[in-house]
Short mmCIF file of C-alpha atoms and ligand atoms in Angstrom, two decimals:
data_model
loop_
_atom_site.label_atom_id
_atom_site.label_comp_id
_atom_site.label_asym_id
_atom_site.label_seq_id
_atom_site.Cartn_x
_atom_site.Cartn_y
_atom_site.Cartn_z
CA MET A 1 124.53 88.29 93.98
CA ASN A 2 126.42 91.46 94.20
CA GLU A 3 127.89 92.51 97.45
CA ILE A 4 125.80 95.16 99.32
CA TYR A 5 127.49 98.09 101.08
CA ALA A 6 126.25 100.44 103.76
CA LYS A 7 126.64 103.96 102.37
CA ILE A 8 126.48 107.09 104.62
CA ALA A 9 123.78 108.96 102.90
CA GLY A 10 123.24 111.71 105.38
CA VAL A 11 124.37 113.32 108.67
CA GLY A 12 122.87 115.51 111.22
CA LYS A 13 123.17 116.96 114.75
CA TYR A 14 121.27 118.70 117.48
CA LEU A 15 122.65 120.77 120.36
CA PRO A 16 120.68 122.40 122.97
CA GLU A 17 120.69 126.05 123.34
CA LYS A 18 121.87 126.55 126.79
CA VAL A 19 125.75 127.07 127.19
CA LEU A 20 127.66 126.35 130.30
CA ASP A 21 131.06 127.88 130.20
CA ASN A 22 133.87 127.49 132.65
CA ALA A 23 133.08 130.60 134.37
CA TYR A 24 129.95 128.91 135.54
CA PHE A 25 131.76 125.90 137.20
CA GLU A 26 134.08 128.44 139.01
CA THR A 27 130.85 129.63 140.69
CA ILE A 28 129.56 126.07 141.61
CA VAL A 29 132.72 124.00 142.64
CA ASP A 30 136.36 124.52 143.58
CA THR A 31 137.96 124.73 140.07
CA SER A 32 139.18 127.28 137.34
CA ASP A 33 139.23 127.65 133.82
CA GLU A 34 142.82 127.22 133.75
CA TRP A 35 142.70 123.92 135.07
CA ILE A 36 139.70 122.66 133.05
CA THR A 37 141.27 124.19 129.82
CA LYS A 38 144.65 122.49 130.55
CA ARG A 39 143.57 119.35 131.99
CA VAL A 40 140.52 118.66 129.73
CA GLY A 41 140.44 121.03 127.04
CA VAL A 42 136.83 121.98 127.36
CA LYS A 43 135.80 125.52 127.27
CA GLU A 44 131.68 125.22 126.92
CA ARG A 45 129.16 122.31 126.94
CA ARG A 46 125.40 122.52 126.17
CA MET A 47 122.74 121.86 128.76
CA SER A 48 119.32 120.45 127.67
CA ALA A 49 116.13 122.36 129.15
CA PRO A 50 114.49 120.68 132.26
CA ASP A 51 111.66 119.27 130.19
CA GLU A 52 114.10 118.22 127.05
CA TYR A 53 115.03 114.82 127.20
CA THR A 54 117.16 112.38 125.18
CA SER A 55 114.47 111.45 122.69
CA ASP A 56 113.91 115.17 121.97
CA LEU A 57 117.47 115.62 120.95
CA GLY A 58 117.79 112.36 119.10
CA ALA A 59 114.50 113.16 117.05
CA LYS A 60 115.93 116.49 116.09
CA ALA A 61 119.30 115.07 114.96
CA ALA A 62 117.47 112.40 113.09
CA GLU A 63 115.32 114.93 111.24
CA ALA A 64 118.46 116.75 109.92
CA ALA A 65 120.24 113.72 108.98
CA LEU A 66 116.97 112.51 106.94
CA LYS A 67 116.96 116.13 105.36
CA ASP A 68 120.57 115.64 104.45
CA ALA A 69 119.90 112.14 102.89
CA GLY A 70 116.96 113.23 101.18
CA LEU A 71 114.67 110.68 102.67
CA ALA A 72 111.11 110.86 104.39
CA ALA A 73 110.46 109.25 107.86
CA GLU A 74 108.43 106.58 106.19
CA ASP A 75 111.40 105.42 104.20
CA VAL A 76 113.13 104.51 107.38
CA GLU A 77 113.09 100.67 108.09
CA LEU A 78 115.55 100.57 110.99
CA ILE A 79 116.24 103.07 113.87
CA ILE A 80 119.11 102.14 116.30
CA LEU A 81 119.62 104.66 119.01
CA ALA A 82 122.58 104.60 121.48
CA SER A 83 122.42 106.35 124.67
CA VAL A 84 123.29 105.94 128.37
CA SER A 85 120.77 108.41 129.54
CA PRO A 86 117.25 107.41 128.04
CA GLU A 87 114.36 109.26 129.84
CA MET A 88 112.48 105.95 130.27
CA TYR A 89 113.23 102.19 130.67
CA THR A 90 110.30 101.48 128.54
CA PRO A 91 109.27 102.72 125.83
CA SER A 92 112.86 102.54 124.50
CA CYS A 93 114.20 105.92 123.52
CA SER A 94 114.52 104.73 119.65
CA CYS A 95 110.68 104.02 119.92
CA MET A 96 110.02 107.57 121.43
CA VAL A 97 112.12 108.87 118.32
CA GLN A 98 110.17 106.80 115.73
CA ALA A 99 106.86 108.31 117.33
CA LYS A 100 108.42 111.69 116.96
CA LEU A 101 109.56 111.37 113.38
CA GLY A 102 106.43 109.44 112.27
CA ALA A 103 108.87 106.73 111.02
CA LYS A 104 105.99 104.24 111.09
CA ASN A 105 107.69 101.56 108.84
CA ALA A 106 110.80 101.19 111.09
CA ALA A 107 111.69 98.46 113.63
CA ALA A 108 113.50 100.55 116.62
CA PHE A 109 115.70 99.52 119.46
CA ASP A 110 118.21 100.95 121.84
CA ILE A 111 122.11 100.13 122.26
CA ASN A 112 123.81 101.02 125.36
CA ALA A 113 127.63 100.77 125.00
CA ALA A 114 128.13 104.22 126.62
CA CYS A 115 130.40 106.56 124.79
CA SER A 116 131.33 103.81 122.22
CA GLY A 117 127.52 103.37 121.73
CA PHE A 118 127.10 105.29 118.26
CA ILE A 119 129.90 102.96 116.75
CA PHE A 120 128.19 99.90 118.18
CA ALA A 121 124.87 101.04 116.68
CA LEU A 122 126.48 101.85 113.32
CA ALA A 123 128.02 98.58 113.08
CA THR A 124 124.93 96.76 113.96
CA ALA A 125 122.66 98.81 111.35
CA SER A 126 125.65 98.24 108.66
CA LEU A 127 125.31 94.55 108.97
CA TYR A 128 121.52 94.72 108.56
CA ILE A 129 122.11 96.73 105.51
CA LYS A 130 124.67 94.48 104.11
CA SER A 131 122.79 91.50 104.59
CA GLY A 132 120.10 92.89 102.54
CA ALA A 133 117.56 92.95 105.28
CA TYR A 134 116.96 96.57 105.20
CA LYS A 135 117.70 99.36 102.57
CA ASN A 136 117.41 102.40 104.87
CA ALA A 137 118.61 102.86 108.44
CA LEU A 138 118.74 105.69 110.92
CA VAL A 139 121.67 105.64 113.52
CA ILE A 140 121.58 107.83 116.52
CA GLY A 141 123.76 108.76 119.35
CA ALA A 142 121.87 110.96 121.82
CA ASP A 143 122.84 111.59 125.57
CA THR A 144 121.69 114.15 128.20
CA LEU A 145 124.43 113.55 130.64
CA THR A 146 123.84 116.97 132.57
CA LYS A 147 120.64 115.01 133.78
CA ILE A 148 122.83 112.33 135.49
CA THR A 149 125.77 114.44 136.56
CA ASP A 150 126.56 115.22 140.23
CA TYR A 151 127.18 119.09 140.25
CA LYS A 152 128.85 118.76 143.39
CA ASP A 153 131.76 116.68 142.21
CA ARG A 154 134.18 118.76 140.41
CA SER A 155 136.27 115.73 139.02
CA THR A 156 133.29 114.92 136.81
CA CYS A 157 130.83 117.72 136.38
CA VAL A 158 133.17 119.91 134.17
CA LEU A 159 133.40 117.16 131.72
CA PHE A 160 129.88 116.42 130.55
CA GLY A 161 127.41 117.98 128.09
CA ASP A 162 124.26 117.07 126.13
CA GLY A 163 123.69 116.61 122.42
CA ALA A 164 122.51 114.24 119.62
CA GLY A 165 124.00 113.26 116.32
CA ALA A 166 122.68 110.90 113.57
CA ALA A 167 123.63 109.17 110.36
CA VAL A 168 121.57 107.62 107.50
CA LEU A 169 122.79 104.34 106.18
CA THR A 170 121.37 103.19 102.72
CA ALA A 171 122.04 100.08 100.69
CA SER A 172 124.48 100.68 97.83
CA ASP A 173 126.15 98.32 95.18
CA LYS A 174 129.07 100.41 95.16
CA LYS A 175 132.11 99.72 97.41
CA THR A 176 131.49 102.64 99.99
CA GLY A 177 130.34 103.53 103.46
CA VAL A 178 131.15 101.30 106.55
CA LEU A 179 133.80 99.14 105.22
CA GLY A 180 134.86 97.39 108.48
CA THR A 181 134.25 97.57 112.38
CA VAL A 182 135.87 96.48 115.46
CA LEU A 183 133.93 96.25 118.58
CA GLY A 184 135.19 95.22 122.06
CA SER A 185 134.23 94.98 125.68
CA ASP A 186 135.75 94.16 129.12
CA GLY A 187 133.04 93.86 131.69
CA ALA A 188 135.57 92.89 134.34
CA GLN A 189 136.90 96.31 134.34
CA GLY A 190 132.97 97.78 134.30
CA ASN A 191 133.56 99.16 137.91
CA LEU A 192 135.97 102.11 136.68
CA LEU A 193 133.09 103.96 135.17
CA THR A 194 129.65 103.65 136.70
CA CYS A 195 126.09 105.17 136.76
CA CYS A 196 123.71 103.26 139.11
CA GLY A 197 120.12 102.09 137.80
CA LEU A 198 117.90 100.15 140.27
CA LYS A 199 120.74 99.19 142.35
CA ALA A 200 123.48 101.09 144.26
CA SER A 201 125.95 98.84 146.25
CA ASP A 202 127.67 100.01 149.40
CA GLU A 203 130.65 100.92 147.11
CA ASP A 204 128.44 102.96 144.82
CA ILE A 205 127.13 105.05 147.77
CA GLU A 206 130.61 105.50 149.24
CA ARG A 207 131.85 106.59 145.78
CA ARG A 208 129.28 109.59 145.58
CA PRO A 209 129.29 111.42 149.06
CA PHE A 210 127.53 114.41 147.42
CA SER A 211 125.14 112.90 145.18
CA ASP A 212 121.64 112.58 146.50
CA ASN A 213 120.13 109.99 144.42
CA LYS A 214 123.31 108.11 143.57
CA ARG A 215 122.31 107.82 139.99
CA THR A 216 125.09 110.27 138.90
CA ILE A 217 128.22 109.40 136.75
CA TRP A 218 131.21 108.18 138.97
CA MET A 219 134.63 107.14 137.40
CA ASP A 220 138.42 106.53 138.24
CA GLY A 221 139.42 109.33 135.80
CA GLN A 222 143.21 108.29 135.66
CA ALA A 223 142.43 104.61 135.02
CA VAL A 224 139.77 105.44 132.33
CA PHE A 225 142.34 107.95 130.97
CA LYS A 226 145.14 105.23 130.19
CA PHE A 227 142.66 102.84 128.93
CA ALA A 228 141.35 105.36 126.61
CA VAL A 229 144.52 106.31 125.06
CA LYS A 230 145.70 102.67 124.52
CA THR A 231 142.46 101.39 123.11
CA MET A 232 142.02 104.53 120.68
CA GLU A 233 145.37 103.57 119.28
CA SER A 234 144.59 99.77 119.02
CA ALA A 235 141.27 99.93 117.79
CA THR A 236 142.27 102.37 115.21
CA ILE A 237 145.20 100.15 114.03
CA GLU A 238 142.91 96.97 114.21
CA VAL A 239 140.16 98.47 111.81
CA ALA A 240 142.49 99.77 109.44
CA LYS A 241 144.53 96.45 109.09
CA LYS A 242 140.88 94.64 108.91
CA CYS A 243 140.21 96.76 105.76
CA GLY A 244 143.61 96.61 104.23
CA VAL A 245 144.14 100.10 104.64
CA ASP A 246 147.49 101.78 106.16
CA ILE A 247 147.15 104.60 108.62
CA SER A 248 148.81 106.81 106.73
CA GLU A 249 146.19 106.72 103.84
CA LEU A 250 143.53 107.86 106.36
CA ASP A 251 142.16 111.25 105.41
CA LEU A 252 140.63 111.81 108.86
CA VAL A 253 140.32 110.19 112.39
CA ILE A 254 137.39 111.08 114.33
CA PRO A 255 137.72 110.00 118.01
CA HIS A 256 135.40 110.25 121.03
CA GLN A 257 135.65 113.71 122.45
CA ALA A 258 136.54 113.11 126.17
CA ASN A 259 139.53 114.85 126.94
CA LYS A 260 141.81 117.00 124.57
CA ARG A 261 144.80 115.25 126.04
CA ILE A 262 143.47 111.77 125.46
CA ILE A 263 142.93 112.69 121.80
CA GLU A 264 146.44 114.04 121.62
CA GLY A 265 147.90 111.02 123.31
CA ALA A 266 146.28 108.80 120.75
CA ARG A 267 147.14 111.05 117.85
CA LYS A 268 150.92 110.77 118.85
CA ARG A 269 150.82 107.14 119.26
CA LEU A 270 149.42 106.86 115.79
CA LYS A 271 151.86 109.37 114.49
CA LEU A 272 149.16 111.36 112.69
CA GLU A 273 149.58 115.06 111.84
CA HIS A 274 147.06 117.41 113.92
CA ASP A 275 144.80 118.00 110.82
CA LYS A 276 144.18 114.34 110.38
CA VAL A 277 142.54 114.17 113.80
CA PHE A 278 139.25 115.99 114.53
CA CYS A 279 138.48 117.70 117.69
CA ASN A 280 135.46 119.77 118.94
CA VAL A 281 135.80 118.80 122.72
CA GLU A 282 136.26 122.60 123.49
CA LYS A 283 132.81 123.44 122.36
CA TYR A 284 130.64 120.60 123.86
CA GLY A 285 132.83 118.52 126.39
CA ASN A 286 131.75 114.73 126.54
CA MET A 287 128.26 114.04 125.38
CA SER A 288 128.91 110.19 125.54
CA ALA A 289 127.23 108.28 122.43
CA ALA A 290 126.44 111.72 120.84
CA CYS A 291 130.16 112.95 120.37
CA VAL A 292 131.30 110.82 117.47
CA PRO A 293 128.07 111.50 115.12
CA ILE A 294 128.31 115.29 116.17
CA ALA A 295 131.92 115.32 115.18
CA LEU A 296 131.28 113.40 112.00
CA CYS A 297 128.34 115.78 110.93
CA GLU A 298 130.59 118.84 111.76
CA ALA A 299 133.68 117.39 109.87
CA VAL A 300 131.36 117.01 106.68
CA GLU A 301 129.87 120.35 107.19
CA GLN A 302 133.45 121.89 107.56
CA GLY A 303 134.84 120.10 104.44
CA ARG A 304 137.22 118.34 106.54
CA ILE A 305 136.27 115.01 104.93
CA LYS A 306 134.91 114.70 101.50
CA PRO A 307 133.22 112.04 99.28
CA GLY A 308 135.64 109.32 98.13
CA GLU A 309 137.85 109.91 101.40
CA LYS A 310 138.42 107.46 104.13
CA LEU A 311 138.15 108.12 107.92
CA VAL A 312 137.97 106.17 111.04
CA LEU A 313 135.53 106.64 113.81
CA VAL A 314 136.86 105.43 117.18
CA GLY A 315 135.53 105.50 120.78
CA PHE A 316 135.86 103.85 124.10
CA GLY A 317 133.66 104.31 127.22
CA GLY A 318 131.94 102.67 130.24
CA GLY A 319 131.21 99.05 130.12
CA LEU A 320 134.17 99.04 129.54
CA THR A 321 133.54 99.12 125.82
CA TRP A 322 135.53 100.32 122.61
CA GLY A 323 134.91 100.51 119.10
CA SER A 324 136.23 101.71 115.56
CA ALA A 325 134.50 101.90 111.90
CA LEU A 326 136.48 102.49 108.89
CA ILE A 327 134.25 104.62 106.47
CA GLU A 328 134.45 105.61 102.92
CA LEU A 329 132.44 108.79 102.47
N1 COA B 1 139.35 121.58 139.02
C1 COA B 1 140.44 121.71 139.66
N2 COA B 1 140.88 120.68 140.19
C2 COA B 1 140.43 119.50 140.12
C3 COA B 1 139.22 119.13 139.20
C4 COA B 1 138.71 120.38 138.75
N3 COA B 1 137.54 120.30 137.95
N4 COA B 1 138.98 117.84 139.16
C5 COA B 1 139.87 117.31 139.84
N5 COA B 1 140.81 118.11 140.40
C6 COA B 1 142.04 117.89 141.19
C7 COA B 1 141.74 116.66 141.81
O1 COA B 1 141.07 116.54 143.09
C8 COA B 1 143.16 116.36 142.22
O2 COA B 1 143.56 117.20 143.45
P1 COA B 1 144.77 116.46 144.47
O3 COA B 1 145.97 116.37 143.85
O4 COA B 1 144.61 117.57 145.56
O5 COA B 1 143.81 115.20 145.01
C9 COA B 1 144.07 117.01 141.06
O6 COA B 1 143.07 117.93 140.37
C10 COA B 1 144.64 115.96 140.09
O7 COA B 1 143.59 114.87 139.75
P2 COA B 1 143.74 113.85 138.70
O8 COA B 1 142.53 113.09 138.86
O9 COA B 1 144.92 113.28 138.93
O10 COA B 1 143.53 114.76 137.43
P3 COA B 1 143.77 114.23 135.97
O11 COA B 1 144.70 115.01 135.42
O12 COA B 1 143.86 112.89 135.85
O13 COA B 1 142.46 114.78 135.20
C11 COA B 1 140.36 113.96 134.55
C12 COA B 1 141.13 114.19 135.62
C13 COA B 1 139.10 113.28 135.08
C14 COA B 1 140.00 115.23 133.70
C15 COA B 1 141.22 112.92 133.65
O14 COA B 1 141.58 112.15 134.49
C16 COA B 1 140.18 112.34 132.60
O15 COA B 1 140.09 112.94 131.75
N6 COA B 1 140.03 111.01 132.73
C17 COA B 1 139.16 110.18 131.72
C18 COA B 1 137.90 110.66 131.64
C19 COA B 1 137.15 110.28 130.65
O16 COA B 1 137.44 110.18 129.58
N7 COA B 1 135.80 109.63 131.00
C20 COA B 1 134.84 109.31 130.19
C21 COA B 1 135.07 108.01 129.37
S1 COA B 1 134.03 107.86 128.03
#
């Protein structure tokens, strides 16, 4: 039997209309455009409307990806949605997206690997395609972090925004698409980045002195920073090695967009030219699982990556988790 590959047949994105610029943060916390630009590299981020939730964003990005792939909702056999901010425990966000799309022939489930989520979802969906179980899959990264952000905490609130990105995977007999993935987790370091669910420990409560409900994001910024730079380097090298590709052969690296300095640190360690690393953090900030697929979509739209070229998606995040995927477009 011929080997089956998981081709990227389409990409899509959705960003809410409302823009929060750095001047806005100067009015709500003790910060400045200069500090945010220099330390983080973000100028603007998007905020979902009060009645606009993760599944709404995810469905819009999915519709765009299906249109790009030339597929109808009924063609989709699998939907995997990665998010750290689904609006319900059940139904899952992916099931809500399925209903919104009318993708009645799909099995749908969520994945939570925080900011690495899209890469975990892509890796999972590609294995289903490669196994022959499904021919068409929809992979979505969607988050509404502004709904779980503490706007009294200057060390986190300036970082986050909302958005969704999606990719359609289809079975192909040509060697293309997701050629290799690397996933990793270190639960023992999970305490470095948390957002409480049903339980908030005394430590969680102490860490969030301003937050009313404690269900907001907290992190040890410096520790996460160091972890991020190291893992982005190692996960990129590992996936390239696994696929027998030299780093110098990569046409583009699309990293998770948490902080311009993290991206720059990883770029230098990998000895990549500036134009080989995609960065749009200044426009949107950190949108967790949505960053990588939105960046992928924009890289395709801008012609930064073309059919036949090779790229690596690489991310890190809460859990702690990390992941990379080597793709031939
Ligand atoms: N405006 C002005 N000052 C701020 C500020 C803000 N928005 N946020 C923090 N500061 C202050 C701190 O209070 C501290 O002041 P102090 O020296 O008086 O105590 C000072 O800036 C330096 O803080 P520090 O935490 O050392 O800054 P940093 O350079 O490490 O930048 C982060 C902070 C959060 C931007 C950075 O650590 C980071 O990006 N970490 C990784 C975050 C991340 O990627 N998270 C998501 C993972 S998916």
